[in-house]
Tab-separated table of C-alpha atoms in Angstrom:
chain	number	residue	atom	x	y	z
A	29	GLN	CA	-0.427	-0.034	-0.102
A	30	VAL	CA	1.277	3.686	-1.115
A	31	ARG	CA	2.248	5.419	2.272
A	32	LEU	CA	2.128	9.190	2.237
A	33	VAL	CA	3.930	11.630	4.298
A	34	GLU	CA	3.037	15.775	4.584
A	35	SER	CA	5.507	17.978	5.378
A	36	GLY	CA	6.129	21.578	5.317
A	37	GLY	CA	3.167	23.158	7.143
A	38	GLY	CA	3.374	26.169	9.840
A	39	LEU	CA	2.618	29.457	11.371
A	40	VAL	CA	2.420	32.084	8.939
A	41	GLN	CA	0.905	35.659	8.952
A	42	ALA	CA	-1.764	36.034	6.636
A	43	GLY	CA	-0.880	37.003	3.087
A	44	GLY	CA	2.372	34.398	3.806
A	45	SER	CA	3.029	31.677	1.825
A	46	LEU	CA	3.961	28.091	2.517
A	47	ARG	CA	4.965	25.315	0.335
A	48	LEU	CA	3.566	22.013	1.529
A	49	SER	CA	4.988	18.552	-0.070
A	50	CYS	CA	4.000	14.724	-0.063
A	51	ALA	CA	6.185	11.960	-0.502
A	52	ALA	CA	4.629	8.325	-1.614
A	53	SER	CA	6.260	5.327	-1.067
A	54	GLY	CA	5.722	1.898	-1.015
A	55	GLY	CA	4.261	2.093	-4.727
A	56	THR	CA	3.717	4.423	-7.453
A	57	VAL	CA	1.797	7.002	-7.860
A	58	SER	CA	3.076	8.569	-11.273
A	59	THR	CA	-0.169	7.060	-13.112
A	60	THR	CA	-2.499	8.151	-10.949
A	61	SER	CA	-3.995	11.455	-9.934
A	62	MET	CA	-3.781	12.975	-6.775
A	63	GLY	CA	-5.078	15.375	-4.632
A	64	TRP	CA	-4.872	18.066	-1.673
A	65	PHE	CA	-7.390	17.693	1.220
A	66	ARG	CA	-7.596	19.742	4.341
A	67	GLN	CA	-9.661	19.353	7.590
A	68	VAL	CA	-10.387	21.514	10.599
A	69	PRO	CA	-11.743	20.551	14.024
A	70	GLY	CA	-15.338	19.762	13.730
A	71	LYS	CA	-15.290	19.864	9.957
A	72	GLU	CA	-15.314	16.817	7.722
A	73	ARG	CA	-11.990	17.129	5.301
A	74	GLU	CA	-12.488	18.506	2.213
A	75	PHE	CA	-11.012	18.839	-0.983
A	76	VAL	CA	-8.553	21.621	-2.131
A	77	ALA	CA	-6.627	20.978	-5.155
A	78	SER	CA	-5.986	17.769	-7.611
A	79	ILE	CA	-3.680	17.111	-10.510
A	80	SER	CA	-3.922	14.656	-13.149
A	81	TRP	CA	-1.216	12.078	-13.539
A	82	ASN	CA	1.024	13.751	-15.990
A	83	GLY	CA	0.352	17.588	-14.673
A	84	ALA	CA	-1.812	18.745	-17.647
A	85	PHE	CA	-4.818	19.254	-15.809
A	86	THR	CA	-5.468	21.058	-12.054
A	87	ASP	CA	-8.766	21.757	-10.495
A	88	TYR	CA	-9.152	23.293	-7.321
A	89	VAL	CA	-11.808	24.547	-4.771
A	90	ASP	CA	-12.813	28.008	-5.638
A	91	SER	CA	-11.685	29.744	-2.253
A	92	VAL	CA	-7.992	28.862	-3.442
A	93	LYS	CA	-7.859	29.493	-7.111
A	94	ARG	CA	-5.360	31.723	-8.070
A	95	LEU	CA	-3.898	31.931	-4.785
A	96	PHE	CA	-2.738	28.255	-4.593
A	97	ASN	CA	-1.114	25.882	-7.517
A	98	ILE	CA	-0.594	22.189	-7.362
A	99	SER	CA	2.002	20.348	-9.161
A	100	ARG	CA	4.332	17.232	-8.696
A	101	ASP	CA	7.250	15.321	-9.611
A	102	ASN	CA	7.074	11.813	-11.123
A	103	ALA	CA	10.073	10.641	-11.363
A	104	LEU	CA	10.823	11.399	-7.224
A	105	ASN	CA	7.435	10.427	-6.504
A	106	MET	CA	6.299	13.773	-4.671
A	107	LEU	CA	3.299	16.007	-4.697
A	108	TYR	CA	3.325	19.910	-4.044
A	109	LEU	CA	1.242	22.504	-2.754
A	110	GLN	CA	2.484	25.972	-3.154
A	111	MET	CA	-0.034	28.297	-0.961
A	112	ASP	CA	0.196	32.371	-1.605
A	113	SER	CA	-1.639	35.190	-0.130
A	114	LEU	CA	-2.829	32.203	2.890
A	115	LYS	CA	-5.757	33.447	4.951
A	116	PRO	CA	-7.195	32.576	8.223
A	117	GLU	CA	-10.111	30.721	6.831
A	118	ASP	CA	-7.082	28.633	5.198
A	119	THR	CA	-5.841	27.214	8.676
A	120	ALA	CA	-6.474	23.784	8.884
A	121	VAL	CA	-4.345	20.159	8.486
A	122	TYR	CA	-3.662	18.961	5.232
A	123	TYR	CA	-3.308	15.621	3.295
A	124	CYS	CA	-2.529	14.782	0.347
A	125	ASN	CA	-3.969	11.534	-1.267
A	126	LEU	CA	-4.609	9.443	-4.426
A	127	CYS	CA	-7.279	11.316	-6.680
A	128	TYR	CA	-8.799	8.277	-8.335
A	129	PRO	CA	-11.409	7.333	-9.025
A	130	SER	CA	-12.421	10.336	-7.459
A	131	CYS	CA	-11.787	13.201	-5.207
A	132	ALA	CA	-14.208	12.647	-2.353
A	133	PRO	CA	-12.371	12.390	0.585
A	134	SER	CA	-14.806	9.367	1.712
A	135	GLU	CA	-13.843	7.368	-0.685
A	136	TYR	CA	-10.452	6.544	1.449
A	137	GLU	CA	-9.649	5.012	4.065
A	138	TYR	CA	-5.870	5.117	4.241
A	139	TRP	CA	-4.695	8.888	5.290
A	140	GLY	CA	-1.257	10.168	6.044
A	141	GLN	CA	-0.744	12.137	9.106
A	142	GLY	CA	-1.095	15.439	7.744
A	143	THR	CA	0.635	18.975	8.050
A	144	GLN	CA	-0.766	21.792	10.270
A	145	VAL	CA	-1.000	25.489	8.687
A	146	THR	CA	-1.872	27.853	10.612
A	147	VAL	CA	-2.477	31.420	9.451
A	148	SER	CA	-2.807	34.654	11.723
A	149	SER	CA	-4.414	37.569	11.627
């Protein structure tokens, strides 16, 4: 089974930037769409962004369009999320996962430990 390890989170002021990384091991993910998700306490995990296996297609939740950029490096089995102009409402634990056959968080039982992003106002 593929193991996913997220990193790169931290505390940043509103308007700042962070770059999240996701390392996949135990299998290749180079032929699979992948995505970023986030969760705040008391709320369901939500979709943030996805990218096709070859990087040709991306999708974002409306609230992060033109602010976040998802990318991948298949040679390294890595997934990234560049987050710019961060807002306090972006505060959450961020997770990566496969996004096939869908990007619905409920489709997946396995999740990594996530990485905490905290945006102060």
